[in-house]
């Protein structure tokens, strides 16, 4: 039986545990996954961004089975953040580093159309073929 990813369930549980223990939850996100919407200027050279998701730092936090979404201010500008759960590399408390790290889950790529069959190479070299058509008047 195919089961859904346990990542969103673990994210919700660890988030709640961190908040209950007065820690500031941070998400580590690999920003180069299709569908990730984060402020590009805050992505580090490794393609990651660390997001403070404390209740006081975000608005409308929703950790769904598909993605984490919320709005937050970056340099005074409100941004709508959307992170597919597979792009979350970890969640931890800023104060003590307690939390959980994950492997990157890349979504399956859609099937590519088949490549056209290779054409037979022209063995005539670089000399152009003579046309077999004749001009009829």
Tab-separated table of N, CA and C in Angstrom:
chain	number	residue	atom	x	y	z
A	1	UNK	N	0.847	-1.188	0.000
A	1	UNK	CA	0.000	0.000	0.000
A	1	UNK	C	0.886	1.242	0.000
A	2	UNK	N	0.625	2.154	-0.923
A	2	UNK	CA	1.363	3.412	-1.029
A	2	UNK	C	0.892	4.366	0.070
A	3	UNK	N	1.835	4.870	0.845
A	3	UNK	CA	1.487	5.793	1.926
A	3	UNK	C	1.956	7.203	1.567
A	4	UNK	N	1.276	8.195	2.114
A	4	UNK	CA	1.675	9.575	1.902
A	4	UNK	C	2.930	9.864	2.719
A	5	UNK	N	3.585	10.957	2.391
A	5	UNK	CA	4.791	11.363	3.099
A	5	UNK	C	4.463	11.676	4.558
A	6	UNK	N	5.377	11.293	5.455
A	6	UNK	CA	5.160	11.616	6.869
A	6	UNK	C	5.720	12.998	7.220
A	7	UNK	N	6.399	13.632	6.283
A	7	UNK	CA	7.045	14.925	6.544
A	7	UNK	C	6.080	15.989	7.063
A	8	UNK	N	4.911	16.224	6.435
A	8	UNK	CA	4.044	17.282	6.967
A	8	UNK	C	3.558	16.994	8.383
A	9	UNK	N	3.350	15.735	8.710
A	9	UNK	CA	2.907	15.366	10.058
A	9	UNK	C	4.011	15.651	11.072
A	10	UNK	N	5.252	15.319	10.706
A	10	UNK	CA	6.386	15.585	11.584
A	10	UNK	C	6.609	17.090	11.728
A	11	UNK	N	6.455	17.841	10.630
A	11	UNK	CA	6.613	19.293	10.698
A	11	UNK	C	5.609	19.908	11.668
A	12	UNK	N	4.344	19.490	11.569
A	12	UNK	CA	3.311	20.028	12.466
A	12	UNK	C	3.620	19.680	13.920
A	13	UNK	N	4.020	18.438	14.168
A	13	UNK	CA	4.297	17.991	15.541
A	13	UNK	C	5.502	18.708	16.129
A	14	UNK	N	6.576	18.826	15.369
A	14	UNK	CA	7.784	19.471	15.887
A	14	UNK	C	7.557	20.963	16.062
A	15	UNK	N	6.813	21.576	15.155
A	15	UNK	CA	6.470	22.995	15.296
A	15	UNK	C	5.739	23.216	16.626
A	16	UNK	N	4.727	22.413	16.882
A	16	UNK	CA	3.947	22.547	18.118
A	16	UNK	C	4.827	22.316	19.348
A	17	UNK	N	5.685	21.309	19.295
A	17	UNK	CA	6.593	20.992	20.395
A	17	UNK	C	7.541	22.157	20.670
A	18	UNK	N	8.096	22.755	19.602
A	18	UNK	CA	9.004	23.886	19.779
A	18	UNK	C	8.289	25.083	20.402
A	19	UNK	N	7.095	25.399	19.897
A	19	UNK	CA	6.341	26.540	20.422
A	19	UNK	C	5.951	26.291	21.880
A	20	UNK	N	5.510	25.063	22.200
A	20	UNK	CA	5.145	24.726	23.587
A	20	UNK	C	6.325	24.873	24.539
A	21	UNK	N	7.553	24.724	24.021
A	21	UNK	CA	8.749	24.823	24.846
A	21	UNK	C	9.437	26.190	24.714
A	22	UNK	N	8.670	27.179	24.264
A	22	UNK	CA	9.144	28.559	24.146
A	22	UNK	C	10.392	28.702	23.282
A	23	UNK	N	10.475	27.889	22.238
A	23	UNK	CA	11.561	28.014	21.267
A	23	UNK	C	11.032	28.724	20.019
A	24	UNK	N	11.940	29.291	19.257
A	24	UNK	CA	11.588	29.982	18.018
A	24	UNK	C	11.795	29.014	16.861
A	25	UNK	N	10.708	28.489	16.266
A	25	UNK	CA	10.870	27.508	15.186
A	25	UNK	C	11.373	28.149	13.901
A	26	UNK	N	12.359	27.509	13.303
A	26	UNK	CA	12.921	27.936	12.029
A	26	UNK	C	12.839	26.788	11.039
A	27	UNK	N	12.482	27.110	9.795
A	27	UNK	CA	12.466	26.124	8.705
A	27	UNK	C	13.706	26.325	7.849
A	28	UNK	N	14.352	25.226	7.483
A	28	UNK	CA	15.430	25.254	6.512
A	28	UNK	C	14.816	24.774	5.202
A	29	UNK	N	14.907	25.596	4.164
A	29	UNK	CA	14.235	25.312	2.899
A	29	UNK	C	15.251	25.308	1.759
A	30	UNK	N	15.146	24.300	0.886
A	30	UNK	CA	15.927	24.309	-0.347
A	30	UNK	C	15.083	25.055	-1.370
A	31	UNK	N	15.530	26.260	-1.722
A	31	UNK	CA	14.708	27.176	-2.503
A	31	UNK	C	14.680	26.885	-3.994
A	32	UNK	N	15.515	25.977	-4.486
A	32	UNK	CA	15.579	25.715	-5.923
A	32	UNK	C	14.650	24.593	-6.369
A	33	UNK	N	13.644	24.290	-5.585
A	33	UNK	CA	12.650	23.281	-5.945
A	33	UNK	C	11.488	23.991	-6.639
A	34	UNK	N	10.979	23.432	-7.737
A	34	UNK	CA	9.831	24.073	-8.395
A	34	UNK	C	8.673	24.276	-7.421
A	35	UNK	N	8.083	25.455	-7.465
A	35	UNK	CA	6.942	25.768	-6.615
A	35	UNK	C	7.292	26.560	-5.373
A	36	UNK	N	8.570	26.627	-4.997
A	36	UNK	CA	8.965	27.387	-3.813
A	36	UNK	C	8.846	28.877	-4.122
A	37	UNK	N	8.146	29.606	-3.257
A	37	UNK	CA	8.009	31.058	-3.396
A	37	UNK	C	8.527	31.704	-2.120
A	38	UNK	N	9.777	32.200	-2.175
A	38	UNK	CA	10.430	32.882	-1.067
A	38	UNK	C	11.169	34.088	-1.634
A	39	UNK	N	11.516	35.066	-0.785
A	39	UNK	CA	12.272	36.214	-1.295
A	39	UNK	C	13.648	35.768	-1.800
A	40	UNK	N	13.882	35.951	-3.072
A	40	UNK	CA	15.105	35.467	-3.718
A	40	UNK	C	16.372	36.091	-3.135
A	41	UNK	N	16.290	37.339	-2.681
A	41	UNK	CA	17.490	38.014	-2.186
A	41	UNK	C	17.992	37.446	-0.863
A	42	UNK	N	17.198	36.592	-0.202
A	42	UNK	CA	17.612	36.020	1.084
A	42	UNK	C	18.087	34.568	0.960
A	43	UNK	N	18.175	34.056	-0.255
A	43	UNK	CA	18.646	32.680	-0.474
A	43	UNK	C	20.167	32.690	-0.419
A	44	UNK	N	20.759	31.729	0.324
A	44	UNK	CA	22.220	31.703	0.433
A	44	UNK	C	22.846	31.009	-0.767
A	45	UNK	N	24.173	30.954	-0.800
A	45	UNK	CA	24.892	30.402	-1.962
A	45	UNK	C	24.634	28.915	-2.158
A	46	UNK	N	24.145	28.226	-1.121
A	46	UNK	CA	23.821	26.800	-1.238
A	46	UNK	C	22.395	26.576	-1.728
A	47	UNK	N	21.677	27.659	-2.036
A	47	UNK	CA	20.298	27.542	-2.502
A	47	UNK	C	19.307	27.357	-1.377
A	48	UNK	N	19.723	27.667	-0.143
A	48	UNK	CA	18.847	27.486	1.014
A	48	UNK	C	18.442	28.831	1.601
A	49	UNK	N	17.329	28.799	2.321
A	49	UNK	CA	16.861	29.954	3.072
A	49	UNK	C	16.344	29.436	4.407
A	50	UNK	N	16.594	30.192	5.462
A	50	UNK	CA	16.096	29.836	6.794
A	50	UNK	C	14.989	30.813	7.133
A	51	UNK	N	13.829	30.273	7.465
A	51	UNK	CA	12.642	31.085	7.718
A	51	UNK	C	12.205	30.960	9.171
A	52	UNK	N	12.043	32.083	9.829
A	52	UNK	CA	11.514	32.127	11.191
A	52	UNK	C	10.001	31.968	11.074
A	53	UNK	N	9.455	30.890	11.634
A	53	UNK	CA	8.004	30.666	11.540
A	53	UNK	C	7.330	30.748	12.915
A	54	UNK	N	7.932	31.520	13.819
A	54	UNK	CA	7.327	31.732	15.139
A	54	UNK	C	5.981	32.425	14.964
A	55	UNK	N	5.026	32.148	15.853
A	55	UNK	CA	3.711	32.795	15.743
A	55	UNK	C	3.796	34.322	15.689
A	56	UNK	N	4.780	34.903	16.344
A	56	UNK	CA	4.921	36.368	16.344
A	56	UNK	C	5.562	36.900	15.059
A	57	UNK	N	6.141	36.012	14.248
A	57	UNK	CA	6.862	36.443	13.049
A	57	UNK	C	6.074	36.250	11.760
A	58	UNK	N	5.029	35.433	11.801
A	58	UNK	CA	4.289	35.119	10.582
A	58	UNK	C	2.796	35.353	10.791
A	59	UNK	N	2.095	35.382	9.682
A	59	UNK	CA	0.631	35.496	9.710
A	59	UNK	C	0.071	34.370	8.857
A	60	UNK	N	-1.001	33.768	9.322
A	60	UNK	CA	-1.724	32.729	8.580
A	60	UNK	C	-0.850	31.518	8.257
A	61	UNK	N	-0.051	31.062	9.210
A	61	UNK	CA	0.762	29.862	8.997
A	61	UNK	C	-0.153	28.657	8.817
A	62	UNK	N	0.096	27.906	7.739
A	62	UNK	CA	-0.670	26.694	7.462
A	62	UNK	C	0.301	25.619	6.989
A	63	UNK	N	0.407	24.556	7.772
A	63	UNK	CA	1.263	23.427	7.402
A	63	UNK	C	0.331	22.323	6.896
A	64	UNK	N	0.121	22.322	5.590
A	64	UNK	CA	-0.765	21.345	4.951
A	64	UNK	C	0.056	20.121	4.545
A	65	UNK	N	-0.610	19.117	4.039
A	65	UNK	CA	0.102	17.917	3.595
A	65	UNK	C	0.942	18.178	2.353
A	66	UNK	N	0.598	19.200	1.586
A	66	UNK	CA	1.323	19.503	0.355
A	66	UNK	C	2.402	20.549	0.559
A	67	UNK	N	2.138	21.557	1.410
A	67	UNK	CA	3.064	22.681	1.513
A	67	UNK	C	2.875	23.449	2.816
A	68	UNK	N	3.883	24.262	3.117
A	68	UNK	CA	3.828	25.209	4.224
A	68	UNK	C	3.612	26.585	3.593
A	69	UNK	N	2.630	27.320	4.104
A	69	UNK	CA	2.375	28.653	3.552
A	69	UNK	C	2.101	29.626	4.687
A	70	UNK	N	2.481	30.875	4.465
A	70	UNK	CA	2.255	31.951	5.427
A	70	UNK	C	2.654	33.264	4.773
A	71	UNK	N	2.377	34.363	5.461
A	71	UNK	CA	2.897	35.653	5.008
A	71	UNK	C	3.801	36.193	6.107
A	72	UNK	N	4.846	36.889	5.683
A	72	UNK	CA	5.819	37.443	6.622
A	72	UNK	C	6.467	38.669	5.997
A	73	UNK	N	7.060	39.481	6.847
A	73	UNK	CA	7.765	40.683	6.386
A	73	UNK	C	9.251	40.383	6.230
A	74	UNK	N	9.792	40.803	5.111
A	74	UNK	CA	11.224	40.735	4.845
A	74	UNK	C	11.641	42.138	4.462
A	75	UNK	N	12.523	42.732	5.248
A	75	UNK	CA	12.962	44.121	5.022
A	75	UNK	C	11.759	45.065	4.928
A	76	UNK	N	10.742	44.811	5.756
A	76	UNK	CA	9.568	45.673	5.803
A	76	UNK	C	8.519	45.411	4.748
A	77	UNK	N	8.782	44.481	3.834
A	77	UNK	CA	7.842	44.192	2.742
A	77	UNK	C	7.148	42.858	3.022
A	78	UNK	N	5.812	42.847	2.942
A	78	UNK	CA	5.057	41.620	3.165
A	78	UNK	C	5.230	40.687	1.969
A	79	UNK	N	5.569	39.429	2.253
A	79	UNK	CA	5.729	38.406	1.216
A	79	UNK	C	4.839	37.221	1.544
A	80	UNK	N	4.209	36.661	0.524
A	80	UNK	CA	3.467	35.414	0.681
A	80	UNK	C	4.440	34.279	0.381
A	81	UNK	N	4.624	33.416	1.370
A	81	UNK	CA	5.599	32.333	1.274
A	81	UNK	C	4.862	31.030	0.994
A	82	UNK	N	5.417	30.240	0.081
A	82	UNK	CA	4.852	28.931	-0.236
A	82	UNK	C	6.020	27.964	-0.419
A	83	UNK	N	6.035	26.898	0.382
A	83	UNK	CA	7.121	25.922	0.336
A	83	UNK	C	6.524	24.521	0.272
A	84	UNK	N	6.663	23.823	-0.865
A	84	UNK	CA	6.231	22.426	-0.898
A	84	UNK	C	6.954	21.646	0.202
A	85	UNK	N	6.258	20.747	0.873
A	85	UNK	CA	6.856	20.026	2.005
A	85	UNK	C	8.141	19.305	1.621
A	86	UNK	N	8.247	18.826	0.407
A	86	UNK	CA	9.457	18.139	-0.021
A	86	UNK	C	10.678	19.027	-0.064
A	87	UNK	N	10.485	20.354	-0.106
A	87	UNK	CA	11.602	21.295	-0.137
A	87	UNK	C	12.078	21.680	1.262
A	88	UNK	N	11.338	21.262	2.307
A	88	UNK	CA	11.746	21.557	3.681
A	88	UNK	C	12.849	20.579	4.071
A	89	UNK	N	14.017	21.136	4.402
A	89	UNK	CA	15.150	20.307	4.794
A	89	UNK	C	15.248	20.129	6.303
A	90	UNK	N	14.536	20.964	7.060
A	90	UNK	CA	14.591	20.816	8.505
A	90	UNK	C	13.739	21.830	9.221
A	91	UNK	N	13.476	21.531	10.486
A	91	UNK	CA	12.794	22.448	11.390
A	91	UNK	C	13.517	22.319	12.729
A	92	UNK	N	13.854	23.475	13.317
A	92	UNK	CA	14.603	23.439	14.573
A	92	UNK	C	14.317	24.693	15.380
A	93	UNK	N	14.644	24.623	16.666
A	93	UNK	CA	14.518	25.779	17.542
A	93	UNK	C	15.791	26.614	17.498
A	94	UNK	N	15.634	27.917	17.310
A	94	UNK	CA	16.796	28.809	17.228
A	94	UNK	C	17.626	28.770	18.505
A	95	UNK	N	16.970	28.654	19.649
A	95	UNK	CA	17.654	28.751	20.932
A	95	UNK	C	18.590	27.582	21.231
A	96	UNK	N	18.218	26.377	20.761
A	96	UNK	CA	19.015	25.199	21.145
A	96	UNK	C	19.311	24.239	19.997
A	97	UNK	N	18.827	24.516	18.807
A	97	UNK	CA	19.090	23.643	17.660
A	97	UNK	C	18.316	22.340	17.672
A	98	UNK	N	17.441	22.145	18.651
A	98	UNK	CA	16.645	20.914	18.722
A	98	UNK	C	15.616	20.905	17.598
A	99	UNK	N	15.442	19.764	16.957
A	99	UNK	CA	14.468	19.652	15.884
A	99	UNK	C	14.730	18.425	15.048
A	100	UNK	N	14.484	18.526	13.742
A	100	UNK	CA	14.649	17.376	12.851
A	100	UNK	C	15.058	17.864	11.472
A	101	UNK	N	15.987	17.135	10.876
A	101	UNK	CA	16.419	17.422	9.513
A	101	UNK	C	15.842	16.345	8.588
A	102	UNK	N	15.688	16.689	7.309
A	102	UNK	CA	15.095	15.791	6.324
A	102	UNK	C	15.956	15.732	5.076
A	103	UNK	N	15.784	14.676	4.317
A	103	UNK	CA	16.372	14.580	2.980
A	103	UNK	C	15.466	15.362	2.029
A	104	UNK	N	16.054	15.869	0.969
A	104	UNK	CA	15.273	16.569	-0.045
A	104	UNK	C	14.383	15.567	-0.771
A	105	UNK	N	13.104	15.886	-0.884
A	105	UNK	CA	12.149	15.066	-1.642
A	105	UNK	C	11.797	15.847	-2.898
A	106	UNK	N	12.397	15.473	-4.003
A	106	UNK	CA	12.100	16.151	-5.256
A	106	UNK	C	10.823	15.552	-5.828
A	107	UNK	N	9.852	16.405	-6.196
A	107	UNK	CA	8.629	15.855	-6.769
A	107	UNK	C	8.938	15.138	-8.075
A	108	UNK	N	8.166	14.103	-8.395
A	108	UNK	CA	8.425	13.393	-9.648
A	108	UNK	C	8.251	14.333	-10.830
A	109	UNK	N	9.138	14.195	-11.791
A	109	UNK	CA	9.029	15.039	-12.977
A	109	UNK	C	7.984	14.442	-13.912
A	110	UNK	N	7.225	15.301	-14.590
A	110	UNK	CA	6.219	14.776	-15.507
A	110	UNK	C	6.911	14.018	-16.649
A	111	UNK	N	6.232	13.016	-17.188
A	111	UNK	CA	6.854	12.252	-18.266
A	111	UNK	C	7.140	13.149	-19.468
A	112	UNK	N	8.291	12.942	-20.053
A	112	UNK	CA	8.696	13.715	-21.220
A	112	UNK	C	8.174	13.035	-22.479
A	113	UNK	N	7.820	13.820	-23.505
A	113	UNK	CA	7.372	13.181	-24.753
A	113	UNK	C	8.545	12.405	-25.352
A	114	UNK	N	8.243	11.315	-26.053
A	114	UNK	CA	9.336	10.523	-26.624
A	114	UNK	C	10.107	11.334	-27.653
A	115	UNK	N	11.403	11.058	-27.711
A	115	UNK	CA	12.257	11.739	-28.675
A	115	UNK	C	11.937	11.206	-30.070
A	116	UNK	N	12.005	12.054	-31.099
A	116	UNK	CA	11.756	11.545	-32.452
A	116	UNK	C	12.857	10.551	-32.832
A	117	UNK	N	12.482	9.596	-33.652
A	117	UNK	CA	13.452	8.586	-34.089
A	117	UNK	C	14.558	9.274	-34.874
A	118	UNK	N	15.787	8.835	-34.653
A	118	UNK	CA	16.878	9.490	-35.395
A	118	UNK	C	16.736	9.228	-36.891
A	119	UNK	N	17.073	10.244	-37.649
A	119	UNK	CA	16.999	10.089	-39.101
A	119	UNK	C	18.268	9.407	-39.585
A	120	UNK	N	18.157	8.756	-40.717
A	120	UNK	CA	19.320	8.077	-41.277
A	120	UNK	C	20.308	9.127	-41.764
A	121	UNK	N	21.573	8.915	-41.500
A	121	UNK	CA	22.550	9.900	-41.968
A	121	UNK	C	22.630	9.906	-43.479
A	122	UNK	N	22.870	11.084	-43.994
A	122	UNK	CA	23.008	11.245	-45.437
A	122	UNK	C	24.450	10.888	-45.804
A	123	UNK	N	24.622	9.814	-46.529
A	123	UNK	CA	25.957	9.331	-46.863
A	123	UNK	C	26.521	9.965	-48.130
A	124	UNK	N	25.859	10.941	-48.659
A	124	UNK	CA	26.319	11.527	-49.909
A	124	UNK	C	27.402	12.570	-49.692
A	125	UNK	N	27.799	12.804	-48.465
A	125	UNK	CA	28.823	13.807	-48.202
A	125	UNK	C	28.214	15.187	-48.252
A	126	UNK	N	29.027	16.152	-48.620
A	126	UNK	CA	28.560	17.533	-48.650
A	126	UNK	C	28.047	17.945	-50.017
A	127	UNK	N	28.094	17.065	-50.983
A	127	UNK	CA	27.625	17.431	-52.319
A	127	UNK	C	26.113	17.355	-52.355
A	128	UNK	N	25.467	18.411	-52.853
A	128	UNK	CA	24.007	18.392	-52.904
A	128	UNK	C	23.506	17.378	-53.927
A	129	UNK	N	22.351	16.803	-53.589
A	129	UNK	CA	21.738	15.831	-54.503
A	129	UNK	C	21.101	16.582	-55.662
A	130	UNK	N	21.117	15.950	-56.841
A	130	UNK	CA	20.434	16.534	-57.989
A	130	UNK	C	18.948	16.299	-57.827
A	131	UNK	N	18.170	17.271	-58.192
A	131	UNK	CA	16.735	17.133	-58.122
A	131	UNK	C	16.252	16.228	-59.258
A	132	UNK	N	15.265	15.433	-58.960
A	132	UNK	CA	14.713	14.572	-59.994
A	132	UNK	C	13.509	15.223	-60.666
A	133	UNK	N	13.162	16.417	-60.196
A	133	UNK	CA	12.049	17.144	-60.803
A	133	UNK	C	12.535	17.949	-62.008
A	134	UNK	N	11.662	18.031	-63.001
A	134	UNK	CA	11.988	18.819	-64.191
A	134	UNK	C	10.949	19.893	-64.369
A	135	UNK	N	11.357	21.034	-64.886
A	135	UNK	CA	10.438	22.127	-65.163
A	135	UNK	C	9.739	21.811	-66.472
A	136	UNK	N	8.417	21.809	-66.446
A	136	UNK	CA	7.639	21.510	-67.652
A	136	UNK	C	6.892	22.785	-68.033
A	137	UNK	N	7.001	23.160	-69.367
A	137	UNK	CA	6.319	24.363	-69.832
A	137	UNK	C	5.169	23.996	-70.706
